[in-house]
JSON list of C-alpha atoms in Angstrom, two decimals:
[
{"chain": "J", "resi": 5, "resn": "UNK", "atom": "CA", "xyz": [-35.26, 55.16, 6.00]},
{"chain": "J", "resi": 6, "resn": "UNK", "atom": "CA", "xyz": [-34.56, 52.58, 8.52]},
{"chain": "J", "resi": 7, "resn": "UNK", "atom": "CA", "xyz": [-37.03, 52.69, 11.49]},
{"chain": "J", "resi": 8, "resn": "UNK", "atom": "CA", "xyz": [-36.00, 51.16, 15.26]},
{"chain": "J", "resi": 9, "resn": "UNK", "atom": "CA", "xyz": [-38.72, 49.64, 17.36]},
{"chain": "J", "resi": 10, "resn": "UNK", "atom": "CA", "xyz": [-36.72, 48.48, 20.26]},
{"chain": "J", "resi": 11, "resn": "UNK", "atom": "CA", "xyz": [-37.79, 46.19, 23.69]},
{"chain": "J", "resi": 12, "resn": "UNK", "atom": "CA", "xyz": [-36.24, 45.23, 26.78]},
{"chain": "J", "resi": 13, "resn": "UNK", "atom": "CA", "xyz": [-34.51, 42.58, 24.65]},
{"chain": "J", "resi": 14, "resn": "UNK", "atom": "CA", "xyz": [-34.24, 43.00, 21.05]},
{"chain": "J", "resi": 15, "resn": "UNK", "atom": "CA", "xyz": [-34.08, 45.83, 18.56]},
{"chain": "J", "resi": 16, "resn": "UNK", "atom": "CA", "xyz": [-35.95, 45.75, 15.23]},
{"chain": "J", "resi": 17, "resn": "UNK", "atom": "CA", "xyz": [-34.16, 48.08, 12.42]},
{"chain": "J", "resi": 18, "resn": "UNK", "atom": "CA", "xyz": [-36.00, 48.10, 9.58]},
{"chain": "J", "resi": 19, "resn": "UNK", "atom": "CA", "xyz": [-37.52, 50.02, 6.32]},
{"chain": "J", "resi": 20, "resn": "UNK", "atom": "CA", "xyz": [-41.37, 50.56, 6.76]},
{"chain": "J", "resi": 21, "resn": "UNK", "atom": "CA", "xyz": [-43.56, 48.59, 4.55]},
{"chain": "J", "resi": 22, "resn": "UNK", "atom": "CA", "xyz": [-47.13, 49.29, 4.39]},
{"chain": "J", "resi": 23, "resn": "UNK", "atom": "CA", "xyz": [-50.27, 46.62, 3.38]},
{"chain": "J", "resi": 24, "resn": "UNK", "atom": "CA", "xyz": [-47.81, 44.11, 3.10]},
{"chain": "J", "resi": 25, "resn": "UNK", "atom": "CA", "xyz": [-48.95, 39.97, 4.35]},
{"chain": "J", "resi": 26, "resn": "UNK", "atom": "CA", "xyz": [-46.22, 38.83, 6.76]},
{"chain": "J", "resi": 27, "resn": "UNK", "atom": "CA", "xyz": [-44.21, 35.74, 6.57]},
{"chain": "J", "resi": 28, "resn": "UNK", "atom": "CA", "xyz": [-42.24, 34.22, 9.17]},
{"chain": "J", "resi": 29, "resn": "UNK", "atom": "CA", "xyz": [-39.56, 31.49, 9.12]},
{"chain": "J", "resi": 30, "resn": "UNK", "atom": "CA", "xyz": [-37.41, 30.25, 11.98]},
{"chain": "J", "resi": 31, "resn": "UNK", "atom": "CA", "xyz": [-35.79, 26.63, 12.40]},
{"chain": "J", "resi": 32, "resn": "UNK", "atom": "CA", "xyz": [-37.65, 24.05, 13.91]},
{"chain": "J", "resi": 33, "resn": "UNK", "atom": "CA", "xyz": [-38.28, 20.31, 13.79]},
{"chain": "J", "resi": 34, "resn": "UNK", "atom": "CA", "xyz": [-37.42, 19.84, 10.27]},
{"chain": "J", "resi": 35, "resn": "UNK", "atom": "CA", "xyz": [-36.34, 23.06, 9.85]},
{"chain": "J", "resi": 36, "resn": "UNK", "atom": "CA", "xyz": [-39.31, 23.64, 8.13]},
{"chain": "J", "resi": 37, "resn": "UNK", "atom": "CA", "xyz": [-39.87, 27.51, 8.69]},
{"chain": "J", "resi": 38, "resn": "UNK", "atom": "CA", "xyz": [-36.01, 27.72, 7.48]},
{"chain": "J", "resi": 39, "resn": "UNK", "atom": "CA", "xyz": [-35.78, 25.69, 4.36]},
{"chain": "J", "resi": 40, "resn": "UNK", "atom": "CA", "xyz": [-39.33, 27.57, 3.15]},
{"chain": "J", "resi": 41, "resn": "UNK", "atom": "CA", "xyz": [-37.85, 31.29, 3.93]},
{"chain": "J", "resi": 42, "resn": "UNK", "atom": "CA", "xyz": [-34.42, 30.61, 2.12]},
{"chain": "J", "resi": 43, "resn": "UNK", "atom": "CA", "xyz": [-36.27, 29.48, -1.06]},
{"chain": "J", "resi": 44, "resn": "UNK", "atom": "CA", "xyz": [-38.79, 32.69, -0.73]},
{"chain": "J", "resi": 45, "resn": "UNK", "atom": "CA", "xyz": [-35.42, 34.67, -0.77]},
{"chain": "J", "resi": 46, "resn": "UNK", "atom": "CA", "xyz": [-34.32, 33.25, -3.81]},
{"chain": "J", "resi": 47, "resn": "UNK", "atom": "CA", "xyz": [-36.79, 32.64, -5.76]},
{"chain": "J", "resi": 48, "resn": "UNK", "atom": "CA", "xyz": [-38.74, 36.00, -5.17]},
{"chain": "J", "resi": 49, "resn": "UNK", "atom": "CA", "xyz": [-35.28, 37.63, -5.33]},
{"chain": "J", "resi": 50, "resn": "UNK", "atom": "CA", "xyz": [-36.15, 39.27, -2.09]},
{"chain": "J", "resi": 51, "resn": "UNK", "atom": "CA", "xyz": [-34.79, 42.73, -0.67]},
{"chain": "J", "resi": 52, "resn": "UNK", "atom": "CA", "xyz": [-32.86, 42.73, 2.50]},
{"chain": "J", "resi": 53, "resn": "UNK", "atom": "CA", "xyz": [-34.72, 45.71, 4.41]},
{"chain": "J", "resi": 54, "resn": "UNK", "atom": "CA", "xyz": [-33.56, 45.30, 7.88]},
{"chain": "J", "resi": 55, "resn": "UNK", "atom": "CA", "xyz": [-32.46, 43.25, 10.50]},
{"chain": "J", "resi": 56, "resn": "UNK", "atom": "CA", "xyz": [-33.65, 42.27, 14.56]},
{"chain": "J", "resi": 57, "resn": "UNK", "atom": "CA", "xyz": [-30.73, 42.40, 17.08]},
{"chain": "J", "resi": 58, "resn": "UNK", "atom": "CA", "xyz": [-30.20, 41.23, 20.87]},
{"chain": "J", "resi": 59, "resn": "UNK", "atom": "CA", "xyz": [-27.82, 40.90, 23.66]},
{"chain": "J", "resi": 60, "resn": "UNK", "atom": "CA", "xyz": [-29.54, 37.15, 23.96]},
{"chain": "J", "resi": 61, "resn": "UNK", "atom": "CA", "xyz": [-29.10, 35.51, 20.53]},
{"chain": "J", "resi": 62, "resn": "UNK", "atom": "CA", "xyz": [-26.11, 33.33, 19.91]},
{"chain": "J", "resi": 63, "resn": "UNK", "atom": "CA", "xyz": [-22.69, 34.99, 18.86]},
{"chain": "J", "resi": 64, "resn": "UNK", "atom": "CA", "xyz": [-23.50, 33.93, 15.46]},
{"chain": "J", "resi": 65, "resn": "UNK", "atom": "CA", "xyz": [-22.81, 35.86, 11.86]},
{"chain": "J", "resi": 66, "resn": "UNK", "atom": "CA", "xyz": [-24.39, 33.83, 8.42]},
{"chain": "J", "resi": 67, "resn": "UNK", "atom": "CA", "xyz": [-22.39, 33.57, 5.19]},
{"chain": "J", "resi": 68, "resn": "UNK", "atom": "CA", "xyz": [-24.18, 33.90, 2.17]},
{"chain": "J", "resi": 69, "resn": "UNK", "atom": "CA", "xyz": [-22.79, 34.24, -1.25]},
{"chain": "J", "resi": 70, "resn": "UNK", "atom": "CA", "xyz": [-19.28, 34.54, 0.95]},
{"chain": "J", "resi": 71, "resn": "UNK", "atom": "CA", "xyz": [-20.83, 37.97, 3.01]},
{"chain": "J", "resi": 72, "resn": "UNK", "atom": "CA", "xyz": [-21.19, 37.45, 6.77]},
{"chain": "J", "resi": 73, "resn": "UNK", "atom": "CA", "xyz": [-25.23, 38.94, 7.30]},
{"chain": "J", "resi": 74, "resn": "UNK", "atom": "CA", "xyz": [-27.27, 39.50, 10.51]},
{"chain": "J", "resi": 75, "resn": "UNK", "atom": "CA", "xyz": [-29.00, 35.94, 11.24]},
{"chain": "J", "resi": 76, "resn": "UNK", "atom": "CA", "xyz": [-32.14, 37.24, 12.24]},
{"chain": "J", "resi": 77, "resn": "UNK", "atom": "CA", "xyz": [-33.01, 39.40, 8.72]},
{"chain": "J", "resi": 78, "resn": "UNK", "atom": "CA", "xyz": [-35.69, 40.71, 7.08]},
{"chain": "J", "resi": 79, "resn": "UNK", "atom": "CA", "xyz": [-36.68, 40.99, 3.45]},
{"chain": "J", "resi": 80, "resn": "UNK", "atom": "CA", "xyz": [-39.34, 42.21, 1.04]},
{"chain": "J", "resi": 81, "resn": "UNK", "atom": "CA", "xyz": [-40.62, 41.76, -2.62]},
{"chain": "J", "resi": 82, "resn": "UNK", "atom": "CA", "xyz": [-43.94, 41.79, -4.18]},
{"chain": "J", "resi": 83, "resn": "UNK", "atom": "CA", "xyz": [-45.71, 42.62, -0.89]},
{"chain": "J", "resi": 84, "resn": "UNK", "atom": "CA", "xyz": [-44.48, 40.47, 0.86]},
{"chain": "J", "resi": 85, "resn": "UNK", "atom": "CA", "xyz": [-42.42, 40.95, 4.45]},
{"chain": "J", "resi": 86, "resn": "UNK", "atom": "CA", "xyz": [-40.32, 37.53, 5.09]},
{"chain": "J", "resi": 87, "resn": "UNK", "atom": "CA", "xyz": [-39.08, 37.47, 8.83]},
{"chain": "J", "resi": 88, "resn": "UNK", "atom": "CA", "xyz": [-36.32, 34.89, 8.36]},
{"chain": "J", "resi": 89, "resn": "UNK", "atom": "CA", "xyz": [-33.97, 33.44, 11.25]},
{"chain": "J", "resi": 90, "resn": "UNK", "atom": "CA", "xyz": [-31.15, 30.78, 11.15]},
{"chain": "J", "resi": 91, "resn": "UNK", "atom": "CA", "xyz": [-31.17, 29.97, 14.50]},
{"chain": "J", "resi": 92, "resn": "UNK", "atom": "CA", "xyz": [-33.67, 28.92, 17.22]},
{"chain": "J", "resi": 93, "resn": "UNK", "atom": "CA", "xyz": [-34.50, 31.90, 19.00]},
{"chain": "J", "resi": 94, "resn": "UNK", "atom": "CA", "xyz": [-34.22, 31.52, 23.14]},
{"chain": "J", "resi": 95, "resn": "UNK", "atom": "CA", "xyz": [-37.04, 31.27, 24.74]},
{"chain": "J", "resi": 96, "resn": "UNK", "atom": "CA", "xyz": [-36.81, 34.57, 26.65]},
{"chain": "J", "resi": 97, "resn": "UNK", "atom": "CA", "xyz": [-36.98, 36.59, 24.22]},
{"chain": "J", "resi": 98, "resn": "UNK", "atom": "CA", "xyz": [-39.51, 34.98, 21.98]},
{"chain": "J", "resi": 99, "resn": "UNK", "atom": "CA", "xyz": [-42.64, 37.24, 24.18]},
{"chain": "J", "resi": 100, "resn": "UNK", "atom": "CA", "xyz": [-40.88, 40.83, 23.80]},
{"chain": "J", "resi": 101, "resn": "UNK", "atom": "CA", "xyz": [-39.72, 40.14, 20.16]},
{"chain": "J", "resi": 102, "resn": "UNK", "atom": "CA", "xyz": [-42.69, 38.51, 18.40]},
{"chain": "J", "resi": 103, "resn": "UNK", "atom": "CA", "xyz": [-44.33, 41.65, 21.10]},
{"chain": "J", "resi": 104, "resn": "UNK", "atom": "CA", "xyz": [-41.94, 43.93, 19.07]},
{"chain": "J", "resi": 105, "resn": "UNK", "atom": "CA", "xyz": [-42.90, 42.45, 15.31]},
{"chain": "J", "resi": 106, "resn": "UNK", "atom": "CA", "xyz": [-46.62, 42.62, 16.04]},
{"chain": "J", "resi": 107, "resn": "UNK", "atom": "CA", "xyz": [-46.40, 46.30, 16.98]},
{"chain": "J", "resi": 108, "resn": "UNK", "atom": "CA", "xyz": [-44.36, 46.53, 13.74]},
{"chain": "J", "resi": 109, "resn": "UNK", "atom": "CA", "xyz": [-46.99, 45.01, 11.48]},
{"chain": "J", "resi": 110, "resn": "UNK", "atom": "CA", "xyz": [-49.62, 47.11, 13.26]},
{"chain": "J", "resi": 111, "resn": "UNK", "atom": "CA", "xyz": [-47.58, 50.10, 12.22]},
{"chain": "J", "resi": 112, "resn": "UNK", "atom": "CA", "xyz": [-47.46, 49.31, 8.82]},
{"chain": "J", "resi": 113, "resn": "UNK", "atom": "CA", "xyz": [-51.21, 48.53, 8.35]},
{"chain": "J", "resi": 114, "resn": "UNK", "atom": "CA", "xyz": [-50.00, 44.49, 7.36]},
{"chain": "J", "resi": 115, "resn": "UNK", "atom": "CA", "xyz": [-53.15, 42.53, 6.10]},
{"chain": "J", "resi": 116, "resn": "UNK", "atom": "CA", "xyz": [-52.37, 39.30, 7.68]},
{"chain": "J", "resi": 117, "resn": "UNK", "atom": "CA", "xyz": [-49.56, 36.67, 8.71]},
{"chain": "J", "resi": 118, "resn": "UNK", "atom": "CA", "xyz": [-48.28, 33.16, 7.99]},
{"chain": "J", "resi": 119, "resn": "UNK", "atom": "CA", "xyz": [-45.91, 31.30, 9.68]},
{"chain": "J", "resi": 120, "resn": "UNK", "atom": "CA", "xyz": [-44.76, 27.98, 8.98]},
{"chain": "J", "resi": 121, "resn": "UNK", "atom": "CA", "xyz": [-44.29, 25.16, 11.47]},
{"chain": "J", "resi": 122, "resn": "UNK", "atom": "CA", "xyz": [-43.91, 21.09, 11.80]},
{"chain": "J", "resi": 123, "resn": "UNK", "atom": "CA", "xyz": [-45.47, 18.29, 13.47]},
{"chain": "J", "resi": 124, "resn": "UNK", "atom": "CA", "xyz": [-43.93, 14.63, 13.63]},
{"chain": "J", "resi": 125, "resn": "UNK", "atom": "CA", "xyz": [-46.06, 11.97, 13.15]},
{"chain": "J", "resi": 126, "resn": "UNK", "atom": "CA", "xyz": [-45.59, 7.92, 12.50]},
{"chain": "J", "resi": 127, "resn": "UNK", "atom": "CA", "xyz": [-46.93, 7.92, 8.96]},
{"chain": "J", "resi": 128, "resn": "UNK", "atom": "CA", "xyz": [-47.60, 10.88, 6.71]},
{"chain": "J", "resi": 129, "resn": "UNK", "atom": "CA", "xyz": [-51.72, 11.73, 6.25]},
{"chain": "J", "resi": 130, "resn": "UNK", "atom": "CA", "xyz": [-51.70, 14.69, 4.22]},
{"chain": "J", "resi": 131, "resn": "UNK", "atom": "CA", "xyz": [-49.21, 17.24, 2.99]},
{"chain": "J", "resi": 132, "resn": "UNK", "atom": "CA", "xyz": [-49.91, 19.98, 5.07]},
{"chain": "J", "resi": 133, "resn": "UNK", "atom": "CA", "xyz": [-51.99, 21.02, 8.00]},
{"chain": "J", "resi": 134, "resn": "UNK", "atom": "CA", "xyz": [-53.23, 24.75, 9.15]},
{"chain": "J", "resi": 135, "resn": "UNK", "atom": "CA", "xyz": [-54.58, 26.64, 12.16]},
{"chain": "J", "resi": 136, "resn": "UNK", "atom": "CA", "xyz": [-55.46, 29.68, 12.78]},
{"chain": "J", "resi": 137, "resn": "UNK", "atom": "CA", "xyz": [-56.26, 32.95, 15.34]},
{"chain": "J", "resi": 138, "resn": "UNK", "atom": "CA", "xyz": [-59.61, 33.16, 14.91]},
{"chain": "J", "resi": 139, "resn": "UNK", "atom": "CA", "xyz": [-63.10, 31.46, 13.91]},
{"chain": "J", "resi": 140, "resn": "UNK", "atom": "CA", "xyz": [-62.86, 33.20, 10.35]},
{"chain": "J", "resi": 141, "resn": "UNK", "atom": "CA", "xyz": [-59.34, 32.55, 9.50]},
{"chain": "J", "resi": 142, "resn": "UNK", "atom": "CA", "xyz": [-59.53, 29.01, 10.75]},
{"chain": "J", "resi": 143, "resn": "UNK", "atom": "CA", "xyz": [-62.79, 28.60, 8.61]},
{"chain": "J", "resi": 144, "resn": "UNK", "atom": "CA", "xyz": [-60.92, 30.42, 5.17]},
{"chain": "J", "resi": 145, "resn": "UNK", "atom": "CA", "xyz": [-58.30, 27.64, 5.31]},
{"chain": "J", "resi": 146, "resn": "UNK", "atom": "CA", "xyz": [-60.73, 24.88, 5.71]},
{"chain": "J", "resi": 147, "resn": "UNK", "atom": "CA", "xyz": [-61.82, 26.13, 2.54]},
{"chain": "J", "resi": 148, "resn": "UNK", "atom": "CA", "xyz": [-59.03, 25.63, 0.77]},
{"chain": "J", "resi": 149, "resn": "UNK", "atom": "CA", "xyz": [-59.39, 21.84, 1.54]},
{"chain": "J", "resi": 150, "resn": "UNK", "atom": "CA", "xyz": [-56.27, 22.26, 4.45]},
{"chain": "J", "resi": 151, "resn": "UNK", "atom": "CA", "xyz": [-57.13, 20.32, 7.02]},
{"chain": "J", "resi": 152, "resn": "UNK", "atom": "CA", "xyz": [-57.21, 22.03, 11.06]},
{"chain": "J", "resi": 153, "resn": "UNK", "atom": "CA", "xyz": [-55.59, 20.71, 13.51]},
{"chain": "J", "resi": 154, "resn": "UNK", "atom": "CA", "xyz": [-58.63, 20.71, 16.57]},
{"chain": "J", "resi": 155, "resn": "UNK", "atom": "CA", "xyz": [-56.37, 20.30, 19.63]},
{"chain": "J", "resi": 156, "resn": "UNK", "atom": "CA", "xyz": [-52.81, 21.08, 20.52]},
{"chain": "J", "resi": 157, "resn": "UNK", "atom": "CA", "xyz": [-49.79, 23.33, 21.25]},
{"chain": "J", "resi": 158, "resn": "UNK", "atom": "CA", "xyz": [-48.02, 25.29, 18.72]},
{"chain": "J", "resi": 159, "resn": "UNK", "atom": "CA", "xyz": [-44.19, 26.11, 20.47]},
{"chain": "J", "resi": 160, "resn": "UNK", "atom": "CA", "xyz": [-41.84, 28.88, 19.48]},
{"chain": "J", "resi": 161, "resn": "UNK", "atom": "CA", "xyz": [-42.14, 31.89, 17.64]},
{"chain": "J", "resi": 162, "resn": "UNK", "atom": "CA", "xyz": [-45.30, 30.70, 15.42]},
{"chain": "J", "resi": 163, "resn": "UNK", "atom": "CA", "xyz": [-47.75, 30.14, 18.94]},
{"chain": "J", "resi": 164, "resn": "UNK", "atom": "CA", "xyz": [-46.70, 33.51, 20.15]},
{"chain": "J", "resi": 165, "resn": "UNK", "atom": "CA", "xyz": [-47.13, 35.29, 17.06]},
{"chain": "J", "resi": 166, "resn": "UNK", "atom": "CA", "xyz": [-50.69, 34.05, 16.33]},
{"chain": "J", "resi": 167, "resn": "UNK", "atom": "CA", "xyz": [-52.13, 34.99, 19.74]},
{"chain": "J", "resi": 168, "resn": "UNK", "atom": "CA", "xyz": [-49.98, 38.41, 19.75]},
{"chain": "J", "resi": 169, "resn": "UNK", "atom": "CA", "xyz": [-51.61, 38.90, 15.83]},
{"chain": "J", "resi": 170, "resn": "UNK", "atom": "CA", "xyz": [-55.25, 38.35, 17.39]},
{"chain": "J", "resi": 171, "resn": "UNK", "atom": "CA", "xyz": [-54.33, 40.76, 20.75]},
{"chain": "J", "resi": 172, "resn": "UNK", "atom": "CA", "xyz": [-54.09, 43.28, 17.69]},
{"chain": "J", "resi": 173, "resn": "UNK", "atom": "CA", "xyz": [-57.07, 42.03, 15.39]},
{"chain": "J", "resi": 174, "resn": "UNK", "atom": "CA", "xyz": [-54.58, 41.03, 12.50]},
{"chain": "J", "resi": 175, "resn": "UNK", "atom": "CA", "xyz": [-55.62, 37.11, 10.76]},
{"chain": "J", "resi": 176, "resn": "UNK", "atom": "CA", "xyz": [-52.78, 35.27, 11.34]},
{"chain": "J", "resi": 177, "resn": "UNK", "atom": "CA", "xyz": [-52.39, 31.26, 10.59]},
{"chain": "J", "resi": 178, "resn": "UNK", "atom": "CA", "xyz": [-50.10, 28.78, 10.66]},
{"chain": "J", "resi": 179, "resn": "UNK", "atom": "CA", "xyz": [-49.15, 26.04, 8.49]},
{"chain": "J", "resi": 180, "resn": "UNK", "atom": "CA", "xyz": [-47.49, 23.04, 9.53]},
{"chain": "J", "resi": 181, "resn": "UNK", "atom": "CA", "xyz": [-45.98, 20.49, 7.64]},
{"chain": "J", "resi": 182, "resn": "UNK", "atom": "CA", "xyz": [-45.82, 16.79, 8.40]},
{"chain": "J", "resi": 183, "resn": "UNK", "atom": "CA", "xyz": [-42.42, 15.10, 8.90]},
{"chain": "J", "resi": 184, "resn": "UNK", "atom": "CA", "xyz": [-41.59, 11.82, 10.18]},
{"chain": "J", "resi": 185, "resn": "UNK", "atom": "CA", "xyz": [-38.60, 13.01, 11.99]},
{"chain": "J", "resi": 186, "resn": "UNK", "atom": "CA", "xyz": [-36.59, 15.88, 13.37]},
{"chain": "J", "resi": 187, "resn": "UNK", "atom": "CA", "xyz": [-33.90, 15.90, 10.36]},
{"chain": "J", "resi": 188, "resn": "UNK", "atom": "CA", "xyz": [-34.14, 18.26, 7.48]},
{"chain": "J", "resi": 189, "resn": "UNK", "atom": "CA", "xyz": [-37.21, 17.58, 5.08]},
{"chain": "J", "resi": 190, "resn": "UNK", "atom": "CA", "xyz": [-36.95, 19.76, 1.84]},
{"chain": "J", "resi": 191, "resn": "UNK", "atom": "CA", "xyz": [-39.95, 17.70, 0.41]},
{"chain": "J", "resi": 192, "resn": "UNK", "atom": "CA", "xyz": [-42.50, 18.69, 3.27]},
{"chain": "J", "resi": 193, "resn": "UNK", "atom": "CA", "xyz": [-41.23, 21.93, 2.89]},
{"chain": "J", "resi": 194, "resn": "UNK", "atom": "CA", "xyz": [-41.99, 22.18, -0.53]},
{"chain": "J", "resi": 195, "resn": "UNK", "atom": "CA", "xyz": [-45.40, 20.87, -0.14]},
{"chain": "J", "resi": 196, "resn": "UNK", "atom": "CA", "xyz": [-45.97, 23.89, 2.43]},
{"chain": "J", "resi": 197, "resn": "UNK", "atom": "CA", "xyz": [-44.96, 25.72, -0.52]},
{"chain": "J", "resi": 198, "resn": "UNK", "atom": "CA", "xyz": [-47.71, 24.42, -2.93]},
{"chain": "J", "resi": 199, "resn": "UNK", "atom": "CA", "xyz": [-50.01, 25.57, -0.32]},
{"chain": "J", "resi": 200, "resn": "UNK", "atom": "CA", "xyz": [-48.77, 28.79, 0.61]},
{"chain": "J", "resi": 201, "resn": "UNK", "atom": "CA", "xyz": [-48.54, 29.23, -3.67]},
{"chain": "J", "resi": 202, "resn": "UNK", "atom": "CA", "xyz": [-52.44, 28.88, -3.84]},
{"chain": "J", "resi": 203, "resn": "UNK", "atom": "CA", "xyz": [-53.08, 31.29, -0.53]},
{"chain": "J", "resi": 204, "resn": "UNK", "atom": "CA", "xyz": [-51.24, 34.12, -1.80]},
{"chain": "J", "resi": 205, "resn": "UNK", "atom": "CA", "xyz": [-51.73, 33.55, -5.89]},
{"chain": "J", "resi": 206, "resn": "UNK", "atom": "CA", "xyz": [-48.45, 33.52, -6.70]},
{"chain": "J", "resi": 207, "resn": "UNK", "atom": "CA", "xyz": [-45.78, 30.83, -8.29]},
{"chain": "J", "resi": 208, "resn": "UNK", "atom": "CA", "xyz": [-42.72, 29.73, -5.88]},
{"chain": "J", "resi": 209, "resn": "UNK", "atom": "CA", "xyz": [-41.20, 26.62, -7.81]},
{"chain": "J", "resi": 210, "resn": "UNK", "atom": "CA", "xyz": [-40.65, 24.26, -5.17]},
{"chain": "J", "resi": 211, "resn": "UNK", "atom": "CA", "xyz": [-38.52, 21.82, -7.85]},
{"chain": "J", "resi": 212, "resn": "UNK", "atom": "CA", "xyz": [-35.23, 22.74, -5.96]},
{"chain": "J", "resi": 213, "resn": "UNK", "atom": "CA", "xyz": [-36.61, 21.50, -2.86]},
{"chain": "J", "resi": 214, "resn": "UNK", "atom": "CA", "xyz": [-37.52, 18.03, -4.20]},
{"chain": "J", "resi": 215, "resn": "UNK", "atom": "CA", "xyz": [-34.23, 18.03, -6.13]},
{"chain": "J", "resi": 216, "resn": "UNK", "atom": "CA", "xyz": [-32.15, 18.46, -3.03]},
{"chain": "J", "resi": 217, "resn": "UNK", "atom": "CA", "xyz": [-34.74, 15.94, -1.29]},
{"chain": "J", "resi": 218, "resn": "UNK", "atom": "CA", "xyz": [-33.84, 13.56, -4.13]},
{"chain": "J", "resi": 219, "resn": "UNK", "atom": "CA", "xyz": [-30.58, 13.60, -3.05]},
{"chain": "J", "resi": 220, "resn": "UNK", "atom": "CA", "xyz": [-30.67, 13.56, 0.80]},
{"chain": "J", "resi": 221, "resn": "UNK", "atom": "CA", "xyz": [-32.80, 10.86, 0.00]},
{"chain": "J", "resi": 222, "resn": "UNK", "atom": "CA", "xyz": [-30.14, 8.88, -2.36]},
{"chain": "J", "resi": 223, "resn": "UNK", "atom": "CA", "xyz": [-27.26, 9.86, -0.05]},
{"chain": "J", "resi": 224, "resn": "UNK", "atom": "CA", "xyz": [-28.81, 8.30, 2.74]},
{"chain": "J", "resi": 225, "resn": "UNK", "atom": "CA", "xyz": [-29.93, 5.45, 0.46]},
{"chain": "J", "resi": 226, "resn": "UNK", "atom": "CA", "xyz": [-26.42, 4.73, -0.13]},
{"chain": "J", "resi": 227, "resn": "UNK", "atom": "CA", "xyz": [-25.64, 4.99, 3.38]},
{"chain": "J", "resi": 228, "resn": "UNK", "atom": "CA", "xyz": [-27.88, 2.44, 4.43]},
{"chain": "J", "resi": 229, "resn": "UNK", "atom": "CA", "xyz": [-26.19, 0.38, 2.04]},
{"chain": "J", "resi": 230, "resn": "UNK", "atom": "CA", "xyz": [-23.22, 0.60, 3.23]},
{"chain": "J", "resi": 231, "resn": "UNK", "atom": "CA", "xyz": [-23.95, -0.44, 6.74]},
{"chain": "J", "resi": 232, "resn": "UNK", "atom": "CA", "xyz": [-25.80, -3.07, 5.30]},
{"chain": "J", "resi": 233, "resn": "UNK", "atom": "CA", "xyz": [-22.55, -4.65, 3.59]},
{"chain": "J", "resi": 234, "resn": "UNK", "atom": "CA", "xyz": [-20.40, -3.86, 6.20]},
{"chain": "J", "resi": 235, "resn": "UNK", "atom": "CA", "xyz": [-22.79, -5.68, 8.52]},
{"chain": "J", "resi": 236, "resn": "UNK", "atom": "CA", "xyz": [-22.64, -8.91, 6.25]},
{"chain": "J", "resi": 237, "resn": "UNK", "atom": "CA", "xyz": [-18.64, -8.75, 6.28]},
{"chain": "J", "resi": 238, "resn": "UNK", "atom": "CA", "xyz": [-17.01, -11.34, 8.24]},
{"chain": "J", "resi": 239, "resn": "UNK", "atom": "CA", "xyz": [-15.86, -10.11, 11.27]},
{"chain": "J", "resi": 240, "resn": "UNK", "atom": "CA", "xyz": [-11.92, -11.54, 12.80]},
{"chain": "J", "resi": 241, "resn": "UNK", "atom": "CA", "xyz": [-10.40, -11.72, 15.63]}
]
């Protein structure tokens, strides 16, 4: 049965799901957090199990498959809770709601959470970088050969969530991908998802994410080309 937790500004409806490890994707630089949660969806086949509302988000409906859904949704499969957005949530409300998801996840006894996040930088290092809300979280993705990012901010929903998770005692990281700038990057994205495949043991095939990057990639390839001969062509006057 669908269960409201509701805030000065938003209203979560959702089913209860207990001992699950939350995920949470929203656009950002790269749209990262987006691209990641959409292939989750499919490829997990994920359940639709509720939905966050408020008077502040954009007057916005998504298609999908031709039927106009909530943009803020949530899903489940395999024990997994995916809190997916399509649009940038307004800073307002980002306190009261990730304030509203936390209390949510405490509820439901949720072991940990992971949400997903970008940083630009001049020339791609490594894949993927992490952080996380406390000494022994931060320390447990070290292990896993991720490197931690020392200083910093994290903006948006991720920052709030990970100090709201550690207000509450639930692990909570972050992984951020690196992108060389703010367009669309399915590739990073599907390198988070090589990473986020060995933290959680399971097998998300991120080949549709390089495919489509293979053709962003040759699209714009064949843009630049363009310009290029229209540049050499004589000009009149």
């Amino acid at each position: 049965m669908p269960y409201e937790t509701t805030t000065e500004c938003c209203t979560i409806t959702s089913e209860d799901i207990e001992d699950a490890i939350v995920l949470e994707g929203s656009p950002g630089v790269g749209l990262i957090g987006n691209i990641v949660g959409w292939l989750l969806v499919e490829d997990l086949k994920m359940k639709e199990i509720g939905y966050i509302e408020s008077k502040y988000f954009p007057p916005l409906a998504v298609l999908y498959k031709g039927v106009a859904i909530h943009p803020f949704r949530i899903y489940e499969a395999e024990g997994l809770v995916l809190f997916l957005s399509d649009f940038i949530v307004p800073p307002n409300v980002v306190y009261d709601m990730t304030s509203a998801i936390v209390d949510w996840m405490n509820k439901n006894n949720s072991k940990e959470l992971i949400t997903f996040n970008s940083m630009v930088v001049r020339e791609k290092n490594q894949p993927t970088a992490a952080a996380g809300n406390t000494e022994e979280t931060t320390k447990k993705l070290a292990d896993m050969g991720l490197p931690i990012i020392p200083f910093g901010n994290i903006n948006g929903l991720s920052g709030t969530l990970l100090t709201q998770c550690a207000s509450k005692n639930i692990p909570a990281s972050c992984l951020f991908a690196e992108i060389l700038n703010p367009y669309p990057d399915p590739r990073a994205a599907a390198n988070v998802i090589d990473v986020l495949n060995k933290m959680l043991d399971i097998s998300i095939d991120p080949e549709p994410l390089l495919k489509e990057a293979q053709e962003i990639e040759s699209r714009l390839k064949k843009l630049a080309e363009t310009v290029q001969n229209e540049a050499d062509s004589p000009i009149y006057m």
